[in-house]
GROMACS .gro file of C-alpha atoms in nm:
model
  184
    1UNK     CA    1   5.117   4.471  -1.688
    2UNK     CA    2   5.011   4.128  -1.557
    3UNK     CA    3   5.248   3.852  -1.456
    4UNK     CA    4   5.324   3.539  -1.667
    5UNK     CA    5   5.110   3.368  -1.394
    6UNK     CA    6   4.823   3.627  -1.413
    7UNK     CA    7   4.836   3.503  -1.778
    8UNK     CA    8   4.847   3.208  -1.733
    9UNK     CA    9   4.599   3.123  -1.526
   10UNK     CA   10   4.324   3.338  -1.736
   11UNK     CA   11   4.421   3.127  -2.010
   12UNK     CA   12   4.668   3.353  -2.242
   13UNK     CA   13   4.989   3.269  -2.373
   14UNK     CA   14   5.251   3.289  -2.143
   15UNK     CA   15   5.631   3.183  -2.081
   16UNK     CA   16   5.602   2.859  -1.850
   17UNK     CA   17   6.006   2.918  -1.815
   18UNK     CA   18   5.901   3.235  -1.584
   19UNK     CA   19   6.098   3.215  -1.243
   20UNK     CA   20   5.765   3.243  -1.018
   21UNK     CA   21   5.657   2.957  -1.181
   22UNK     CA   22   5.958   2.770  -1.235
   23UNK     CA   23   5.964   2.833  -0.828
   24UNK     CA   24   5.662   2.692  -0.804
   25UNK     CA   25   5.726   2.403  -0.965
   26UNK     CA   26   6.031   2.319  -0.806
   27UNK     CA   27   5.829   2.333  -0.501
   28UNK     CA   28   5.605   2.134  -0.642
   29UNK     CA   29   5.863   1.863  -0.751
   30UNK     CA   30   5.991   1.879  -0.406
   31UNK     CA   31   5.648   1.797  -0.261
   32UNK     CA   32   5.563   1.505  -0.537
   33UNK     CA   33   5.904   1.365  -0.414
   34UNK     CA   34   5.826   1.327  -0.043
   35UNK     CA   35   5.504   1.189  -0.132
   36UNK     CA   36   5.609   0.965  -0.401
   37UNK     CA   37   5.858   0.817  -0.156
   38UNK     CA   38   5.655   0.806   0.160
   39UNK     CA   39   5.538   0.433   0.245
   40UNK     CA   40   5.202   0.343   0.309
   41UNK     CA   41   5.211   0.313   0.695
   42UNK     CA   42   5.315   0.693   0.691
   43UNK     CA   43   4.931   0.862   0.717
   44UNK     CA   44   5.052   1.150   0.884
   45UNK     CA   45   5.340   1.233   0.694
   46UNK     CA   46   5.106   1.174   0.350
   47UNK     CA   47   4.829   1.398   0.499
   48UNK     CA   48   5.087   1.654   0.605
   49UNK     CA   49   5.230   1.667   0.217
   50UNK     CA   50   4.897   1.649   0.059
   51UNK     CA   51   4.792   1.940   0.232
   52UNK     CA   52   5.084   2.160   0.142
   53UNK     CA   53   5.038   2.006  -0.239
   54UNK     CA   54   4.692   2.046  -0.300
   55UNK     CA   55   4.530   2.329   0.001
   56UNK     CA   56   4.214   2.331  -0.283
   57UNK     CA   57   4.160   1.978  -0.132
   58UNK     CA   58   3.822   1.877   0.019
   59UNK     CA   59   3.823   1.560   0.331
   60UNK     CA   60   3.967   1.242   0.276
   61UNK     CA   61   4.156   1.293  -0.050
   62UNK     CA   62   4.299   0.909  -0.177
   63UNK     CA   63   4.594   0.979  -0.366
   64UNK     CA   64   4.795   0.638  -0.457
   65UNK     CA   65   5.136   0.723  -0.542
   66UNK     CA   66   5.318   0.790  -0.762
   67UNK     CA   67   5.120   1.096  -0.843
   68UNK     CA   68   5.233   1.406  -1.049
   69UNK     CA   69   5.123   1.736  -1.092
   70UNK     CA   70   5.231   2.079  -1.223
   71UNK     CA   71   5.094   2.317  -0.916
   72UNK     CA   72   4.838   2.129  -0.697
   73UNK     CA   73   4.747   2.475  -0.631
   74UNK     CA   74   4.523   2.484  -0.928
   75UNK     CA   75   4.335   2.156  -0.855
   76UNK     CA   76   4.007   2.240  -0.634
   77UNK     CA   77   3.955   1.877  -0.515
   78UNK     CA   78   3.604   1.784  -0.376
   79UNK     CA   79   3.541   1.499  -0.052
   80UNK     CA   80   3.677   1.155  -0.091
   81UNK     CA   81   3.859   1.172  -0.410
   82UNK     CA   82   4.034   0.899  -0.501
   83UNK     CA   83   4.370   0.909  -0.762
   84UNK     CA   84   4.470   0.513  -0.804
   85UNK     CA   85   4.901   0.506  -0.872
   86UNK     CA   86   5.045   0.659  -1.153
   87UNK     CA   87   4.801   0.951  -1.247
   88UNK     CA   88   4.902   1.301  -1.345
   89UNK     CA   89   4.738   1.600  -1.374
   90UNK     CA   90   4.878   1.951  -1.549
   91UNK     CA   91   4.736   2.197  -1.357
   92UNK     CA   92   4.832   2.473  -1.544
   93UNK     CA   93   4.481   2.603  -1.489
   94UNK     CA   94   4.236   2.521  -1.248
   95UNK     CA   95   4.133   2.154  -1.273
   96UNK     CA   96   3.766   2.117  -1.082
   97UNK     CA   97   3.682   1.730  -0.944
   98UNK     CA   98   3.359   1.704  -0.806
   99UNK     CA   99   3.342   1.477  -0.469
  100UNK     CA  100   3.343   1.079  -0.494
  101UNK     CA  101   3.520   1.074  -0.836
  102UNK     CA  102   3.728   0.752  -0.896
  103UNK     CA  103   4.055   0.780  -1.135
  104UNK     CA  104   4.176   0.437  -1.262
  105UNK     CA  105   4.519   0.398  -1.286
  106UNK     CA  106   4.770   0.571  -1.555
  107UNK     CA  107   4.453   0.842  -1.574
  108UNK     CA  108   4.610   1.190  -1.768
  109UNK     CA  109   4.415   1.522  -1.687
  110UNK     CA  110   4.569   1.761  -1.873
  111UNK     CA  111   4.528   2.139  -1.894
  112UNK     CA  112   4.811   2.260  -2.066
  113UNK     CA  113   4.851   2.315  -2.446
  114UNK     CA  114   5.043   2.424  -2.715
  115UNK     CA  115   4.958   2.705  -3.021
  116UNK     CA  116   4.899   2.554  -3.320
  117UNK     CA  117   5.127   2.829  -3.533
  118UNK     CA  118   5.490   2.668  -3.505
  119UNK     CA  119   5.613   3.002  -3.483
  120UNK     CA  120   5.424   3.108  -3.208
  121UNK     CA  121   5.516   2.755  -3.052
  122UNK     CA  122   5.874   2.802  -3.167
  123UNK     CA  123   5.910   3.108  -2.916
  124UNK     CA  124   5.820   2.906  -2.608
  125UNK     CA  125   5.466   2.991  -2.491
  126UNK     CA  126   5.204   2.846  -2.394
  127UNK     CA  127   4.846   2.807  -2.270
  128UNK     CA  128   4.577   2.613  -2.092
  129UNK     CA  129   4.235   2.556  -2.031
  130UNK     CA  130   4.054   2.445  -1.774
  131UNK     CA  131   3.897   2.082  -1.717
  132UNK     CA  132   3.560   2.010  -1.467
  133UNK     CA  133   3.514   1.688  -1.360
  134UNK     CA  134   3.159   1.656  -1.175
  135UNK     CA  135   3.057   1.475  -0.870
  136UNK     CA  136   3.068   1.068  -0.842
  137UNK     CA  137   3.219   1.066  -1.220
  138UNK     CA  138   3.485   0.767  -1.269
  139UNK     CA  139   3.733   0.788  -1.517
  140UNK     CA  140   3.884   0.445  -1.602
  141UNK     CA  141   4.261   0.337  -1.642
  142UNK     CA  142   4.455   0.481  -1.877
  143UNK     CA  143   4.185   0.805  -2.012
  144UNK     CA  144   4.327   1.074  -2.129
  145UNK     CA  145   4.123   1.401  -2.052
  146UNK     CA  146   4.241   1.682  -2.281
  147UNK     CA  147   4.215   2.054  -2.292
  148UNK     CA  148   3.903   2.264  -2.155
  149UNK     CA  149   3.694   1.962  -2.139
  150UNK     CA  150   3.411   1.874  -1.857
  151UNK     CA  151   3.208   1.591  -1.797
  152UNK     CA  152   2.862   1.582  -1.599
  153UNK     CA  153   2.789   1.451  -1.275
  154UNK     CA  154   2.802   1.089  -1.262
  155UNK     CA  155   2.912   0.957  -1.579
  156UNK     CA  156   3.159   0.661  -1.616
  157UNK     CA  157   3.463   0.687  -1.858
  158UNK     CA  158   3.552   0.370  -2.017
  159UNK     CA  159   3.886   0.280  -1.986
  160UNK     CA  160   4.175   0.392  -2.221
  161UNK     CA  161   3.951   0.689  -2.367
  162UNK     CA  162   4.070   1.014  -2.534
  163UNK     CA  163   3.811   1.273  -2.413
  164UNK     CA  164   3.841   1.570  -2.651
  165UNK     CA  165   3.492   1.715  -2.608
  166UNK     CA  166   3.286   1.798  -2.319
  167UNK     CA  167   3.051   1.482  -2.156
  168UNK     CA  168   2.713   1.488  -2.042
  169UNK     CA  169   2.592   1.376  -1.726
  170UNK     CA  170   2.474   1.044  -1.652
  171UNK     CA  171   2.620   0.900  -1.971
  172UNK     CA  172   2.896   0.547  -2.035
  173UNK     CA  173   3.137   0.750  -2.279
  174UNK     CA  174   3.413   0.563  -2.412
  175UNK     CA  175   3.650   0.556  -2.716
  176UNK     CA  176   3.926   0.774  -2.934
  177UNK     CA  177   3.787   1.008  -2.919
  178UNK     CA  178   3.574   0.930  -2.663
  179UNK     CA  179   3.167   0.944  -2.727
  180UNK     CA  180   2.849   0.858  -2.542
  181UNK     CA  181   2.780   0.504  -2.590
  182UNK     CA  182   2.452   0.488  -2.363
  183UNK     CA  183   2.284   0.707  -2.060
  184UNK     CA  184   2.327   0.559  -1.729
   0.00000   0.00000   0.00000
């Protein structure tokens, strides 16, 4: 019988109220905390929590707090990554950024996701898929990037877009919902 995490992390319905993963999130919270409320002239420190709240994490992650998360430990985080304040990211399942992506500010990744049946939703479970985000992509401030969505190498995401469907490389895609507007 698998685990509500085993399910959850191949994408089935599961119980997010689970203790293992209500553990894990505490821990998580705890970690987002001391981050959250570390100052700037504490490198060490921020290094030290980074690496406990995202081990996935390639060199010289740039994470501007405040930052949230669900897990870290589903985020696989390429080189010198950069998260400008306020972003979060629902890492119910894995979230893959390619290296040299830029996040604006206020940027939501978002993995999780509810059944459409209000019955089934009525009971409590839930699901995710997961997001790819390719190499030297920038997402401006204020995107939203929904559900089981990836976007190619190198594209730009305007500012304040929904992205509900998957984004080619090399493209400008902006809008609600978001849509190529040119190739780069």
């Amino acid at each position: 019988m698998q685990t509500e995490k085993e399910k959850m992390l191949a994408g089935e319905l599961y119980d997010p109220l689970d203790k293992q993963l209500s553990d894990e999130r505490l821990r998580t919270r705890l970690l987002l905390k001391e981050l959250n409320d570390s100052r700037e002239d504490q490198v060490e420190e921020r290094s030290r929590i980074l690496k406990a709240l995202i081990p996935n994490a390639g060199e010289e992650l740039w994470l501007q707090p405040p930052f949230y998360c669900d897990y870290g430990s589903n985020m696989v985080v390429g080189d010198r990554v950069f998260f400008n304040f306020n972003c979060v990211v629902l890492d119910v399942m894995e979230v893959r950024i390619g290296s040299r992506t830029l996040f604006g500010p206020n940027v939501q990744v978002y993995t999780a996701t509810h059944p459409m049946d209000h019955q089934v939703r009525a009971s409590g479970v839930e699901y995710a898929k997961s997001i790819r985000i390719g190499e030297d992509v920038w997402i401006g401030g204020s995107a939203v990037i929904c559900p089981g969505v990836s976007i190619g190498n190198r594209s730009v995401i305007g500012a304040g877009s929904v992205v509900t469907k998957d984004i080619p490389a090399d493209v400008f895609a902006a809008g609600n919902p978001c849509q190529v507007i040119r190739t780069l």
